[in-house]
Amino acid sequence: MGVLTMGDYRRFVHAKKGMSTIFGGLFFIILILMGFNLMLWGFIQYDNYNTSTFKMSQNDQLATSENLVPTNPGAQNFSNTSPIGFNIPVNNLGGTTVSIARIYITNISPTGGTQCTSSGASAGPCIVDSGAGTQNCAGNGNCYFTNGNIGAGEINHLIHVNAIAINDGSGYKVILSSTRGRLFSFFYPWPVSLINNNPNGQFVTNIGPLSIYFDFKSFNFTQGSQTQSQSAFCMPSSTTAVIWVRLANTATDSVVTLQGSTMMQMQPYSANGFGQFVRTWIV
Amino acid sequence: MNLAKWAKNRIEKNRKSRRGISTIMANLTMLVIVVSLSSLLFVWAISSFGAYQGGAGYWFSSRSVANQERVTVENVFFTGSCGTCNNIVKIYVRNVGTVPVTIASVYVNASLYQVTPQTVTVGNVTGVPPSGLSLVGGQVWAHNDIQKVTVATTRGTVVTTTWVS
C-alpha cells in the first residue's frame, strides 16, 4: 500500500482514457475563473464608484445643512479711521460649522460713493478674502476678514472685515460665500422692518412664493384735537409721502419677477376723493 | 500452418479490412469541430471580457471623477466697457469639489461662450474669464433683469444659477 509499482507507473503513462475530459474540464475552469475574475473586477470598480458617490453625497448633505443667517443690522461697529473695518453679525442655525471662504461686497446704489463699483478702486465688486487678502478693494490696503469660522449654534458671531467700511450711505449687497459652496447674502443698510415694531398690527399676503407684509399700525395720523396717533391706512392729501412695502421671496429655488403689469393702488378716503384711484406701476 | 504463414495471412486481412474507418473519421471530425468551436469560444470570451473591462473601466473611472466635481458660481458682476455700455459680465467660480476642474464653456442666458479652458484647483476661485465676459452680438444686460448663468466643465458638470443684473 502506498508504493507505486512499475506496473502501475506503466499503466498510468500509457493510459489515454479521460484525457479529453480533463482538458475540457480545465478549459471550462479557465473560462469560469475568467468570468469570476471579471465579476470581482466589476465589484471593485462599482465599490470604488459607490464610495466616491457616498463621499460626495455626504459633502452635499453637509453643504445643505449650512444655515448662516446675517442678523440686523447686517454690518456694525464701523471704524472709519485706521484700522478701517466693520463687523458682520451672523447666527449659525445649521447643523455644521460654516467656514467663510470669501465675501463679495457690491455697491448697487452708489449714492454715497463709488467704492465696490466698476469705477471704484476695486474695478468691480469688492473682494474680501481671508488671510492677507487679495484685493485692495477700497484703496486702504488689501481687504481681508477674520473670524470666519462659525460653529454650529453660534449666535451673534462677528465676522470682522478689514480695510473697508460700507456706512457711506450707499446701498451694498454683501454675499458671504462658504467653503462648501453655499451663499448667504444681505443688503446694507438693513431694510426697514415694520413687523418687529408693531407685532400686533401685521398681516401678510402670500402670492405664490411672494409674501407681502403690511403693518397698518405704522400708518398713523392725528386729526383735529386728537393727541394720540390713529392706526389707519388714511393719510392727509396733498402731502408727499413715501410708502414702503416689504416683500419677501420665500421660495428656496427660484427668483420672483414682478411683471410690468404689477401695481399698487391707493384710494382717497374722502367725500371728494372717494372712488378715485392713484395707481403706482412697477416698472 | 506455421506461425509465419498465419501472421502473413493476418496482416493481409487487416490491410484489406475497411471496418471501423467511419468511426475514426467521425471521431476525428467531432474532435476538429470541438477544438475549433472551443478556440472560437475562448477567443470570443477573451475579447469580450477585455472589451467589457475596457469600456466599463473607463466609464467607472470617468464618472467617478466627474462625480467628485462641485463648482459654484459665487458672484456675478454686471458692468460695461464704457459708462453706459452694459456689455460685460464678470463670473466668479469656486471649486468646492475634491478634484481639479476645468471650465470649458459659459452660457449667459441662451448664448454660448467658448472660454479659454481654465483649470481651478480644489478650494480656489477664479474669474471666468479673468477679465470678464464680453457679451457678443450687440447683447446687453438690463437693470433688474434675470440673467441665467451656466458654467460647464470638461467632464460634463453643469451648474446653472440665476442673478439679477
XYZ file of C-alpha atoms in Angstrom:
448
model
C 0.000 0.000 0.000
C 1.275 3.422 -0.841
C 4.120 2.145 -3.040
C 3.838 2.815 -6.755
C 4.974 -0.251 -8.552
C 6.485 -0.273 -12.033
C 3.288 -1.777 -13.392
C 1.143 0.974 -12.023
C 3.518 3.545 -13.452
C 3.341 1.960 -16.898
C -0.414 1.830 -16.798
C -0.538 5.479 -15.794
C 1.873 6.597 -18.521
C 0.137 4.707 -21.269
C -3.402 5.399 -20.136
C -5.224 7.752 -22.539
C -8.692 7.371 -21.161
C -10.273 10.567 -19.747
C -7.621 12.966 -21.014
C -10.084 14.854 -23.202
C -12.413 15.145 -20.228
C -9.609 16.585 -18.146
C -8.595 19.052 -20.859
C -12.214 20.016 -21.458
C -12.728 20.489 -17.745
C -9.620 22.615 -17.455
C -10.769 24.683 -20.387
C -14.102 25.427 -18.791
C -12.497 26.023 -15.394
C -10.301 28.646 -17.037
C -13.348 30.259 -18.589
C -15.215 30.229 -15.279
C -12.227 31.693 -13.465
C -12.006 34.417 -16.056
C -15.682 35.210 -15.583
C -15.255 35.181 -11.819
C -12.287 37.489 -12.128
C -14.364 39.793 -14.277
C -17.133 39.794 -11.687
C -14.675 40.613 -8.924
C -13.182 43.381 -11.001
C -16.669 44.749 -11.653
C -17.485 44.635 -7.947
C -14.305 46.501 -7.083
C -14.985 49.158 -9.695
C -18.569 49.556 -8.576
C -17.468 49.743 -4.960
C -14.991 52.500 -5.770
C -17.690 54.353 -7.646
C -20.132 53.963 -4.781
C -17.503 55.119 -2.319
C -16.902 58.336 -4.200
C -20.645 58.853 -4.674
C -21.286 58.331 -0.972
C -18.472 60.667 -0.016
C -19.744 63.414 -2.274
C -23.268 62.817 -1.057
C -22.071 63.376 2.486
C -20.368 66.588 1.403
C -23.576 67.697 -0.268
C -25.546 66.934 2.874
C -23.138 68.981 4.938
C -23.388 71.840 2.466
C -27.170 71.648 2.579
C -27.183 71.714 6.360
C -25.348 75.034 6.400
C -27.714 77.752 7.555
C -25.986 81.029 8.215
C -28.276 83.959 8.953
C -26.910 87.513 8.891
C -28.737 89.484 11.525
C -29.914 93.032 11.860
C -28.251 95.498 11.187
C -26.081 93.418 8.829
C -22.949 95.483 9.451
C -21.990 97.195 12.690
C -19.071 98.507 14.759
C -17.804 100.650 11.898
C -14.380 102.164 12.136
C -13.734 104.819 9.503
C -10.274 105.633 10.765
C -7.323 103.347 10.772
C -7.786 100.496 11.228
C -10.806 100.750 8.968
C -13.324 97.952 9.210
C -16.631 96.685 10.477
C -18.285 93.568 11.825
C -20.919 91.332 10.285
C -23.145 89.674 12.911
C -24.369 86.224 11.941
C -26.212 83.344 13.551
C -25.340 79.796 12.595
C -28.642 77.969 12.796
C -27.431 74.969 10.815
C -26.104 71.660 11.948
C -22.488 72.098 10.964
C -19.641 74.538 11.222
C -19.556 77.117 8.459
C -16.286 78.478 7.107
C -16.428 81.646 5.094
C -14.217 81.486 2.014
C -14.803 84.928 0.558
C -17.007 87.981 0.981
C -18.280 89.886 -2.049
C -19.455 93.450 -1.477
C -21.217 95.111 -4.381
C -22.356 98.710 -4.357
C -25.741 98.580 -6.039
C -26.876 102.059 -5.020
C -23.810 104.308 -5.230
C -25.348 107.385 -3.639
C -22.647 107.726 -1.006
C -19.582 106.809 -3.025
C -18.257 104.663 -5.822
C -16.385 102.057 -3.856
C -17.176 98.496 -4.875
C -18.370 99.609 -8.298
C -16.655 99.348 -11.649
C -15.370 102.873 -11.205
C -14.086 102.290 -7.697
C -10.669 101.105 -6.590
C -11.800 97.517 -6.952
C -12.994 97.997 -10.554
C -15.842 95.666 -9.752
C -17.149 94.062 -6.618
C -15.054 94.395 -3.501
C -13.475 91.015 -2.881
C -12.613 90.289 0.719
C -10.572 87.139 1.296
C -9.249 85.591 4.442
C -5.598 85.765 5.399
C -3.791 88.760 3.967
C -6.446 89.367 1.330
C -6.054 89.559 -2.424
C -7.602 92.878 -3.446
C -7.030 96.459 -2.405
C -10.748 96.922 -2.638
C -11.172 100.375 -1.114
C -7.717 101.860 -1.537
C -6.799 101.224 2.092
C -4.634 98.173 1.574
C -5.762 94.644 0.939
C -9.229 93.895 2.262
C -9.450 90.787 4.385
C -11.652 89.276 7.013
C -11.029 87.419 10.231
C -13.134 85.224 12.487
C -14.701 83.461 9.514
C -15.338 80.082 11.150
C -18.756 79.925 12.762
C -19.577 76.937 14.922
C -22.950 75.244 14.842
C -25.428 77.040 17.059
C -23.317 80.154 17.476
C -25.399 83.293 17.922
C -24.278 86.827 17.187
C -20.928 85.716 15.821
C -18.989 88.708 14.499
C -17.047 88.381 11.262
C -14.578 91.225 11.139
C -13.907 92.879 7.784
C -10.786 94.990 7.488
C -9.735 97.857 5.210
C -13.226 98.794 4.079
C -16.299 100.402 5.610
C -19.704 100.396 3.995
C -21.518 103.031 6.037
C -21.049 105.799 3.482
C -24.722 105.973 2.570
C -24.585 103.708 -0.451
C -26.573 100.514 -0.670
C -24.472 97.389 -0.602
C -25.196 93.793 -1.407
C -22.985 91.575 0.694
C -22.520 87.905 -0.196
C -20.850 85.518 2.220
C -19.511 82.507 0.334
C -18.822 79.356 2.305
C -16.115 76.815 1.599
C -18.810 74.260 0.742
C -20.219 76.490 -1.965
C -23.206 77.990 -0.172
C -24.027 81.683 -0.485
C -25.548 83.816 2.277
C -26.380 87.393 1.481
C -27.902 90.523 2.912
C -28.367 94.136 1.997
C -26.863 97.034 3.906
C -28.380 99.311 5.171
C -30.702 96.721 6.651
C -34.204 97.107 5.206
C -36.775 98.828 7.411
C -38.619 96.255 9.427
C -42.155 97.315 10.260
C -43.167 93.953 11.578
C -40.845 93.914 14.539
C -42.033 97.289 15.826
C -45.725 96.512 15.800
C -46.237 92.827 16.080
C -49.949 93.191 16.689
C -50.711 95.214 13.587
C -49.178 92.986 10.972
C -50.625 90.805 8.329
C -49.113 89.027 5.397
C -50.465 88.380 1.955
C -48.941 85.436 0.188
C -48.966 85.250 -3.582
C -47.194 82.099 -4.575
C -43.741 82.261 -3.068
C -44.043 86.033 -2.632
C -45.023 87.330 0.803
C -46.186 90.932 1.097
C -46.049 92.271 4.627
C -48.371 95.017 5.831
C -48.303 96.735 9.162
C -51.299 99.025 9.293
C -50.358 100.444 12.678
C -47.408 102.128 11.057
C -49.747 104.368 9.019
C -50.578 106.635 11.882
C -52.122 110.066 11.854
C -53.863 112.548 14.113
C -56.756 114.897 13.329
C -58.181 117.956 14.996
C -57.729 117.793 18.710
C -56.502 114.259 18.711
C -53.355 113.817 20.699
C -52.842 110.155 20.031
C -51.929 108.664 16.692
C -54.589 106.661 14.993
C -53.900 103.498 13.104
C -55.272 103.582 9.614
C -54.331 103.469 6.014
C -55.642 107.023 5.614
C -53.240 109.901 5.275
C -53.648 113.597 4.537
C -53.856 114.500 0.890
C -51.530 116.866 -0.957
C -48.648 115.664 1.118
C -45.648 113.954 -0.313
C -45.302 110.548 1.188
C -43.099 107.532 0.792
C -44.727 104.176 1.240
C -42.645 101.128 1.940
C -43.917 97.728 1.081
C -41.944 94.863 2.440
C -41.632 91.860 0.133
C -40.055 88.539 0.832
C -39.331 85.783 -1.610
C -39.963 82.635 0.386
C -39.048 80.296 -2.450
C -35.865 78.357 -1.982
C -35.268 77.547 -5.609
C -36.392 80.397 -7.786
C -36.422 84.110 -8.355
C -39.658 86.092 -8.351
C -40.034 88.749 -11.000
C -42.696 91.405 -10.653
C -44.196 91.886 -14.075
C -44.756 95.283 -15.621
C -48.484 94.913 -15.030
C -47.978 94.816 -11.246
C -49.263 97.882 -9.456
C -50.184 99.341 -6.116
C -53.489 101.149 -5.990
C -54.451 103.789 -3.434
C -57.882 105.245 -2.955
C -58.516 108.662 -1.313
C -60.801 108.266 1.657
C -62.911 111.387 1.484
C -66.154 112.570 0.001
C -64.416 114.281 -2.883
C -61.828 111.683 -3.497
C -63.764 108.533 -2.915
C -63.813 106.410 -5.987
C -60.695 107.996 -7.377
C -57.587 105.931 -7.537
C -53.902 106.560 -7.653
C -52.024 103.718 -9.208
C -48.315 103.086 -8.953
C -46.989 100.691 -11.530
C -43.951 98.540 -11.211
C -41.512 99.418 -13.960
C 0.140 -23.783 -40.831
C 3.159 -22.409 -39.213
C 3.343 -19.200 -37.316
C 4.890 -17.125 -40.113
C 2.206 -18.066 -42.555
C -0.516 -17.306 -40.020
C 0.936 -13.896 -39.323
C 1.233 -13.088 -43.037
C -2.376 -14.018 -43.633
C -3.457 -11.982 -40.657
C -1.626 -8.880 -41.824
C -3.067 -9.241 -45.293
C -6.584 -9.485 -43.840
C -6.094 -6.459 -41.646
C -4.729 -4.407 -44.539
C -7.762 -5.080 -46.645
C -10.232 -4.544 -43.781
C -12.464 -1.407 -44.019
C -14.347 -1.882 -40.793
C -14.033 0.990 -38.191
C -12.928 3.686 -40.621
C -16.184 5.633 -40.374
C -15.969 5.620 -36.569
C -12.486 7.015 -36.661
C -13.437 9.654 -39.198
C -16.444 10.645 -37.133
C -14.331 10.940 -34.044
C -11.760 12.978 -35.890
C -14.462 15.241 -37.312
C -16.013 15.757 -33.910
C -12.585 16.432 -32.445
C -11.897 19.079 -35.074
C -15.299 20.665 -34.528
C -14.959 20.702 -30.745
C -11.444 22.098 -30.840
C -12.336 24.788 -33.344
C -15.504 25.820 -31.516
C -13.672 25.830 -28.212
C -10.985 28.016 -29.695
C -13.609 30.366 -31.055
C -15.324 30.458 -27.668
C -12.060 31.128 -25.917
C -11.076 33.923 -28.259
C -14.558 35.425 -28.071
C -14.554 35.279 -24.277
C -11.142 36.889 -24.033
C -12.047 39.699 -26.402
C -15.477 40.239 -24.820
C -14.122 40.343 -21.297
C -11.390 42.673 -22.409
C -13.807 44.964 -24.176
C -16.140 44.967 -21.182
C -13.319 45.720 -18.806
C -12.083 48.491 -21.052
C -15.447 50.153 -21.528
C -16.736 49.671 -18.023
C -13.405 50.649 -16.536
C -13.374 53.875 -18.477
C -16.979 54.587 -17.534
C -16.442 53.897 -13.854
C -13.244 55.906 -13.655
C -14.542 58.863 -15.652
C -17.908 59.021 -13.886
C -16.281 58.519 -10.527
C -14.012 61.501 -11.102
C -16.776 63.588 -12.637
C -18.963 62.816 -9.656
C -16.398 64.436 -7.400
C -16.655 67.735 -9.224
C -18.523 70.509 -7.464
C -18.416 74.061 -8.733
C -20.350 77.031 -7.511
C -20.930 80.405 -9.082
C -20.185 82.697 -6.172
C -20.844 86.045 -7.701
C -21.712 87.669 -10.984
C -20.901 91.304 -11.520
C -22.582 93.156 -14.346
C -20.588 96.016 -15.763
C -19.597 97.548 -19.076
C -16.702 98.649 -21.194
C -17.911 102.249 -21.023
C -20.162 104.282 -18.798
C -23.396 103.261 -20.475
C -22.275 100.014 -22.110
C -23.886 97.145 -20.243
C -21.916 94.518 -22.047
C -19.540 92.805 -19.619
C -20.294 90.082 -17.113
C -17.763 89.017 -14.512
C -18.365 85.495 -13.238
C -16.618 84.125 -10.168
C -16.477 80.339 -9.982
C -15.182 78.366 -6.999
C -14.188 74.714 -6.988
C -15.743 73.178 -3.870
C -15.255 69.574 -5.001
C -12.417 67.179 -4.373
C -10.786 67.151 -7.811
C -9.490 69.970 -10.017
C -11.990 71.143 -12.603
C -11.537 72.735 -15.978
C -14.054 75.336 -17.068
C -14.855 74.675 -20.712
C -17.720 76.982 -21.541
C -20.073 79.559 -20.131
C -23.638 80.300 -21.126
C -25.247 83.648 -20.409
C -28.935 83.061 -20.925
C -29.016 81.127 -24.189
C -25.706 82.303 -25.585
C -22.703 80.027 -25.572
C -19.286 81.485 -24.846
C -16.303 79.257 -25.548
C -13.791 80.454 -22.994
C -10.155 79.522 -22.821
C -10.155 76.385 -20.653
C -9.266 77.343 -17.112
C -8.304 74.797 -14.501
C -9.449 75.612 -10.986
C -7.761 73.692 -8.218
C -9.627 72.428 -5.186
C -10.905 75.203 -2.937
C -9.849 78.040 -5.220
C -11.868 80.637 -7.073
C -11.350 82.210 -10.463
C -12.943 84.749 -12.731
C -14.302 83.213 -15.916
C -12.758 84.655 -17.996
C -10.412 86.648 -15.748
C -11.091 89.955 -17.476
C -14.845 89.468 -17.646
C -17.085 88.066 -20.317
C -17.817 90.486 -23.127
C -21.305 89.907 -24.444
C -21.319 89.402 -28.192
C -23.731 90.201 -30.972
C -24.734 93.536 -29.512
C -26.236 91.902 -26.448
C -26.506 93.976 -23.326
C -27.847 93.301 -19.888
C -30.599 95.434 -18.440
C -31.079 96.524 -14.865
C -33.257 94.248 -12.777
C -33.461 91.599 -15.473
C -32.873 87.991 -14.576
C -29.730 86.585 -16.104
C -29.194 82.848 -16.226
C -25.539 81.962 -15.984
C -24.453 78.402 -16.724
C -20.951 77.079 -16.282
C -19.875 73.763 -17.800
C -16.727 71.769 -17.128
C -14.839 69.493 -19.458
C -16.113 66.429 -17.592
C -19.712 67.427 -18.155
C -20.622 69.014 -14.860
C -23.098 71.817 -15.458
C -24.082 74.440 -12.894
C -26.862 76.897 -13.613
C -27.571 79.938 -11.468
C -29.781 82.968 -11.834
C -28.788 86.508 -10.981
C -30.454 89.877 -11.116
C -28.406 92.310 -13.153
